[in-house]
Amino acid sequence: MTDQTISASYGQWIGSLRSVSTFAGDYILRFAITGIVLMEGIKKFPNLEAGAAGFRVPVELWTLAAIGEVVGPLALLVGGLMRNQIGDFITRFGGFLIAIIVAAVLLQVYWGPWILMRFHVLMMCVGLFFLLRGNPSRTHAA
């Protein structure tokens, strides 16, 4: 084997590894945030009125938040499977919904001591990550 052949083989191997690790890393983050936010949204539906009253927000706003907590995470998963402009838009939309809803929760419920806010700040940052980055392009993944 020549040095050029070894170099080309190594380059192909690294490219394949980057592609797999980008996809896996992307989906680890998507599954984690989906599990957390989706669970919170689903929990709201059995009794929307009581939940809204408990947090002193209008039931319409509470319902919109519950819908967003279901649609946003599902958009991250579906958008990630579609490696085109529509999938990129769906991913960014899901990130937007998650970031906005978690920011509202921070302001309404947890504003104050950092110990109470840190988990929600992390979730908001993950939402912002997907809003700003979208799906990784094929040129960057390979």
PDB file of C-alpha atoms in Angstrom:
ATOM      1  CA  MET A   1       0.000   0.000   0.000  1.00  0.00           C
ATOM      2  CA  THR A   2       1.204   3.445  -0.824  1.00  0.00           C
ATOM      3  CA  ASP A   3       1.054   6.405   1.487  1.00  0.00           C
ATOM      4  CA  GLN A   4      -1.670   7.930  -0.699  1.00  0.00           C
ATOM      5  CA  THR A   5      -3.811   4.784  -0.457  1.00  0.00           C
ATOM      6  CA  ILE A   6      -3.430   4.657   3.319  1.00  0.00           C
ATOM      7  CA  SER A   7      -4.213   8.360   3.572  1.00  0.00           C
ATOM      8  CA  ALA A   8      -7.315   7.993   1.385  1.00  0.00           C
ATOM      9  CA  SER A   9      -8.532   4.952   3.364  1.00  0.00           C
ATOM     10  CA  TYR A  10      -7.976   6.772   6.639  1.00  0.00           C
ATOM     11  CA  GLY A  11      -9.833   9.819   5.307  1.00  0.00           C
ATOM     12  CA  GLN A  12     -12.796   7.655   4.264  1.00  0.00           C
ATOM     13  CA  TRP A  13     -12.815   5.923   7.649  1.00  0.00           C
ATOM     14  CA  ILE A  14     -12.755   9.244   9.519  1.00  0.00           C
ATOM     15  CA  GLY A  15     -15.498  10.596   7.269  1.00  0.00           C
ATOM     16  CA  SER A  16     -17.674   7.557   8.003  1.00  0.00           C
ATOM     17  CA  LEU A  17     -16.991   7.847  11.725  1.00  0.00           C
ATOM     18  CA  ARG A  18     -17.931  11.545  11.701  1.00  0.00           C
ATOM     19  CA  SER A  19     -21.139  10.759   9.865  1.00  0.00           C
ATOM     20  CA  VAL A  20     -22.164   8.069  12.351  1.00  0.00           C
ATOM     21  CA  SER A  21     -21.141  10.086  15.414  1.00  0.00           C
ATOM     22  CA  THR A  22     -22.927  13.210  14.153  1.00  0.00           C
ATOM     23  CA  PHE A  23     -26.127  11.235  13.627  1.00  0.00           C
ATOM     24  CA  ALA A  24     -25.848   9.393  16.970  1.00  0.00           C
ATOM     25  CA  GLY A  25     -24.976  12.533  18.923  1.00  0.00           C
ATOM     26  CA  ASP A  26     -27.782  14.418  17.252  1.00  0.00           C
ATOM     27  CA  TYR A  27     -30.340  11.767  18.166  1.00  0.00           C
ATOM     28  CA  ILE A  28     -29.136  11.282  21.749  1.00  0.00           C
ATOM     29  CA  LEU A  29     -29.913  14.948  22.325  1.00  0.00           C
ATOM     30  CA  ARG A  30     -33.227  14.735  20.430  1.00  0.00           C
ATOM     31  CA  PHE A  31     -34.398  11.671  22.387  1.00  0.00           C
ATOM     32  CA  ALA A  32     -33.404  13.170  25.740  1.00  0.00           C
ATOM     33  CA  ILE A  33     -35.234  16.459  25.253  1.00  0.00           C
ATOM     34  CA  THR A  34     -38.198  14.708  23.629  1.00  0.00           C
ATOM     35  CA  GLY A  35     -38.642  12.359  26.570  1.00  0.00           C
ATOM     36  CA  ILE A  36     -38.564  15.170  29.104  1.00  0.00           C
ATOM     37  CA  VAL A  37     -40.706  17.771  27.345  1.00  0.00           C
ATOM     38  CA  LEU A  38     -43.198  15.324  25.810  1.00  0.00           C
ATOM     39  CA  MET A  39     -43.869  13.797  29.227  1.00  0.00           C
ATOM     40  CA  GLU A  40     -44.605  17.247  30.673  1.00  0.00           C
ATOM     41  CA  GLY A  41     -47.016  18.014  27.832  1.00  0.00           C
ATOM     42  CA  ILE A  42     -48.892  14.727  28.046  1.00  0.00           C
ATOM     43  CA  LYS A  43     -49.290  15.090  31.832  1.00  0.00           C
ATOM     44  CA  LYS A  44     -51.190  18.361  31.328  1.00  0.00           C
ATOM     45  CA  PHE A  45     -54.019  16.972  29.186  1.00  0.00           C
ATOM     46  CA  PRO A  46     -56.098  14.945  31.653  1.00  0.00           C
ATOM     47  CA  ASN A  47     -57.064  18.046  33.656  1.00  0.00           C
ATOM     48  CA  LEU A  48     -56.217  21.278  31.846  1.00  0.00           C
ATOM     49  CA  GLU A  49     -58.412  23.491  34.047  1.00  0.00           C
ATOM     50  CA  ALA A  50     -56.853  22.366  37.335  1.00  0.00           C
ATOM     51  CA  GLY A  51     -53.324  22.708  35.968  1.00  0.00           C
ATOM     52  CA  ALA A  52     -54.005  26.217  34.697  1.00  0.00           C
ATOM     53  CA  ALA A  53     -55.553  27.232  38.005  1.00  0.00           C
ATOM     54  CA  GLY A  54     -52.617  25.794  39.943  1.00  0.00           C
ATOM     55  CA  PHE A  55     -50.167  27.968  38.024  1.00  0.00           C
ATOM     56  CA  ARG A  56     -52.564  30.931  37.828  1.00  0.00           C
ATOM     57  CA  VAL A  57     -52.559  31.145  34.034  1.00  0.00           C
ATOM     58  CA  PRO A  58     -55.517  31.184  31.636  1.00  0.00           C
ATOM     59  CA  VAL A  59     -56.637  27.724  30.563  1.00  0.00           C
ATOM     60  CA  GLU A  60     -56.135  28.743  26.906  1.00  0.00           C
ATOM     61  CA  LEU A  61     -52.472  29.534  27.554  1.00  0.00           C
ATOM     62  CA  TRP A  62     -52.046  26.304  29.520  1.00  0.00           C
ATOM     63  CA  THR A  63     -53.598  24.365  26.633  1.00  0.00           C
ATOM     64  CA  LEU A  64     -51.290  26.037  24.097  1.00  0.00           C
ATOM     65  CA  ALA A  65     -48.306  25.152  26.280  1.00  0.00           C
ATOM     66  CA  ALA A  66     -49.462  21.526  26.498  1.00  0.00           C
ATOM     67  CA  ILE A  67     -49.890  21.346  22.727  1.00  0.00           C
ATOM     68  CA  GLY A  68     -46.460  22.933  22.215  1.00  0.00           C
ATOM     69  CA  GLU A  69     -44.891  20.467  24.661  1.00  0.00           C
ATOM     70  CA  VAL A  70     -46.217  17.623  22.518  1.00  0.00           C
ATOM     71  CA  VAL A  71     -45.684  19.112  19.051  1.00  0.00           C
ATOM     72  CA  GLY A  72     -42.198  20.580  19.717  1.00  0.00           C
ATOM     73  CA  PRO A  73     -40.451  17.366  20.741  1.00  0.00           C
ATOM     74  CA  LEU A  74     -42.181  15.328  18.041  1.00  0.00           C
ATOM     75  CA  ALA A  75     -41.066  17.944  15.498  1.00  0.00           C
ATOM     76  CA  LEU A  76     -37.446  17.417  16.608  1.00  0.00           C
ATOM     77  CA  LEU A  77     -37.730  13.697  15.964  1.00  0.00           C
ATOM     78  CA  VAL A  78     -39.621  13.910  12.664  1.00  0.00           C
ATOM     79  CA  GLY A  79     -37.553  16.816  11.367  1.00  0.00           C
ATOM     80  CA  GLY A  80     -34.346  14.936  12.075  1.00  0.00           C
ATOM     81  CA  LEU A  81     -35.453  12.026   9.919  1.00  0.00           C
ATOM     82  CA  MET A  82     -36.076  14.325   6.950  1.00  0.00           C
ATOM     83  CA  ARG A  83     -32.681  15.414   5.658  1.00  0.00           C
ATOM     84  CA  ASN A  84     -33.980  18.233   3.469  1.00  0.00           C
ATOM     85  CA  GLN A  85     -35.128  21.842   3.851  1.00  0.00           C
ATOM     86  CA  ILE A  86     -38.542  20.825   5.168  1.00  0.00           C
ATOM     87  CA  GLY A  87     -36.932  18.646   7.834  1.00  0.00           C
ATOM     88  CA  ASP A  88     -34.587  21.479   8.738  1.00  0.00           C
ATOM     89  CA  PHE A  89     -37.556  23.846   9.139  1.00  0.00           C
ATOM     90  CA  ILE A  90     -39.477  21.299  11.246  1.00  0.00           C
ATOM     91  CA  THR A  91     -36.421  20.812  13.492  1.00  0.00           C
ATOM     92  CA  ARG A  92     -36.002  24.559  13.953  1.00  0.00           C
ATOM     93  CA  PHE A  93     -39.727  24.959  14.665  1.00  0.00           C
ATOM     94  CA  GLY A  94     -39.546  22.225  17.325  1.00  0.00           C
ATOM     95  CA  GLY A  95     -36.521  23.915  18.892  1.00  0.00           C
ATOM     96  CA  PHE A  96     -38.368  27.240  18.874  1.00  0.00           C
ATOM     97  CA  LEU A  97     -41.424  25.769  20.622  1.00  0.00           C
ATOM     98  CA  ILE A  98     -39.321  24.103  23.292  1.00  0.00           C
ATOM     99  CA  ALA A  99     -37.189  27.203  23.923  1.00  0.00           C
ATOM    100  CA  ILE A 100     -40.197  29.534  24.176  1.00  0.00           C
ATOM    101  CA  ILE A 101     -42.202  27.252  26.451  1.00  0.00           C
ATOM    102  CA  VAL A 102     -39.289  26.565  28.795  1.00  0.00           C
ATOM    103  CA  ALA A 103     -38.427  30.290  28.903  1.00  0.00           C
ATOM    104  CA  ALA A 104     -42.028  31.020  29.913  1.00  0.00           C
ATOM    105  CA  VAL A 105     -41.845  28.357  32.641  1.00  0.00           C
ATOM    106  CA  LEU A 106     -38.622  29.904  33.926  1.00  0.00           C
ATOM    107  CA  LEU A 107     -40.174  33.345  34.105  1.00  0.00           C
ATOM    108  CA  GLN A 108     -43.484  32.204  35.585  1.00  0.00           C
ATOM    109  CA  VAL A 109     -42.382  29.523  38.028  1.00  0.00           C
ATOM    110  CA  TYR A 110     -38.669  29.160  38.654  1.00  0.00           C
ATOM    111  CA  TRP A 111     -37.211  32.657  38.428  1.00  0.00           C
ATOM    112  CA  GLY A 112     -34.872  33.158  41.341  1.00  0.00           C
ATOM    113  CA  PRO A 113     -32.335  30.785  42.847  1.00  0.00           C
ATOM    114  CA  TRP A 114     -30.046  29.121  40.312  1.00  0.00           C
ATOM    115  CA  ILE A 115     -30.568  25.717  41.968  1.00  0.00           C
ATOM    116  CA  LEU A 116     -34.208  25.785  40.829  1.00  0.00           C
ATOM    117  CA  MET A 117     -33.498  27.108  37.338  1.00  0.00           C
ATOM    118  CA  ARG A 118     -30.519  25.120  36.088  1.00  0.00           C
ATOM    119  CA  PHE A 119     -32.434  22.151  34.624  1.00  0.00           C
ATOM    120  CA  HIS A 120     -34.838  24.434  32.788  1.00  0.00           C
ATOM    121  CA  VAL A 121     -32.001  26.615  31.512  1.00  0.00           C
ATOM    122  CA  LEU A 122     -30.397  23.469  30.090  1.00  0.00           C
ATOM    123  CA  MET A 123     -33.650  22.448  28.368  1.00  0.00           C
ATOM    124  CA  MET A 124     -34.070  25.966  26.984  1.00  0.00           C
ATOM    125  CA  CYS A 125     -30.505  25.866  25.619  1.00  0.00           C
ATOM    126  CA  VAL A 126     -31.155  22.538  23.894  1.00  0.00           C
ATOM    127  CA  GLY A 127     -34.243  24.065  22.278  1.00  0.00           C
ATOM    128  CA  LEU A 128     -32.195  27.078  21.186  1.00  0.00           C
ATOM    129  CA  PHE A 129     -29.495  24.751  19.838  1.00  0.00           C
ATOM    130  CA  PHE A 130     -31.970  23.064  17.494  1.00  0.00           C
ATOM    131  CA  LEU A 131     -33.590  26.395  16.588  1.00  0.00           C
ATOM    132  CA  LEU A 132     -30.266  27.936  15.582  1.00  0.00           C
ATOM    133  CA  ARG A 133     -28.539  24.873  14.100  1.00  0.00           C
ATOM    134  CA  GLY A 134     -31.405  22.953  12.494  1.00  0.00           C
ATOM    135  CA  ASN A 135     -30.348  19.653  10.977  1.00  0.00           C
ATOM    136  CA  PRO A 136     -26.691  18.970  10.255  1.00  0.00           C
ATOM    137  CA  SER A 137     -26.110  19.262   6.537  1.00  0.00           C
ATOM    138  CA  ARG A 138     -24.857  16.284   4.605  1.00  0.00           C
ATOM    139  CA  THR A 139     -21.684  18.144   3.684  1.00  0.00           C
ATOM    140  CA  HIS A 140     -20.819  18.681   7.342  1.00  0.00           C
ATOM    141  CA  ALA A 141     -21.812  15.176   8.385  1.00  0.00           C
ATOM    142  CA  ALA A 142     -19.557  13.395   5.891  1.00  0.00           C
TER     143      ALA A 142
END
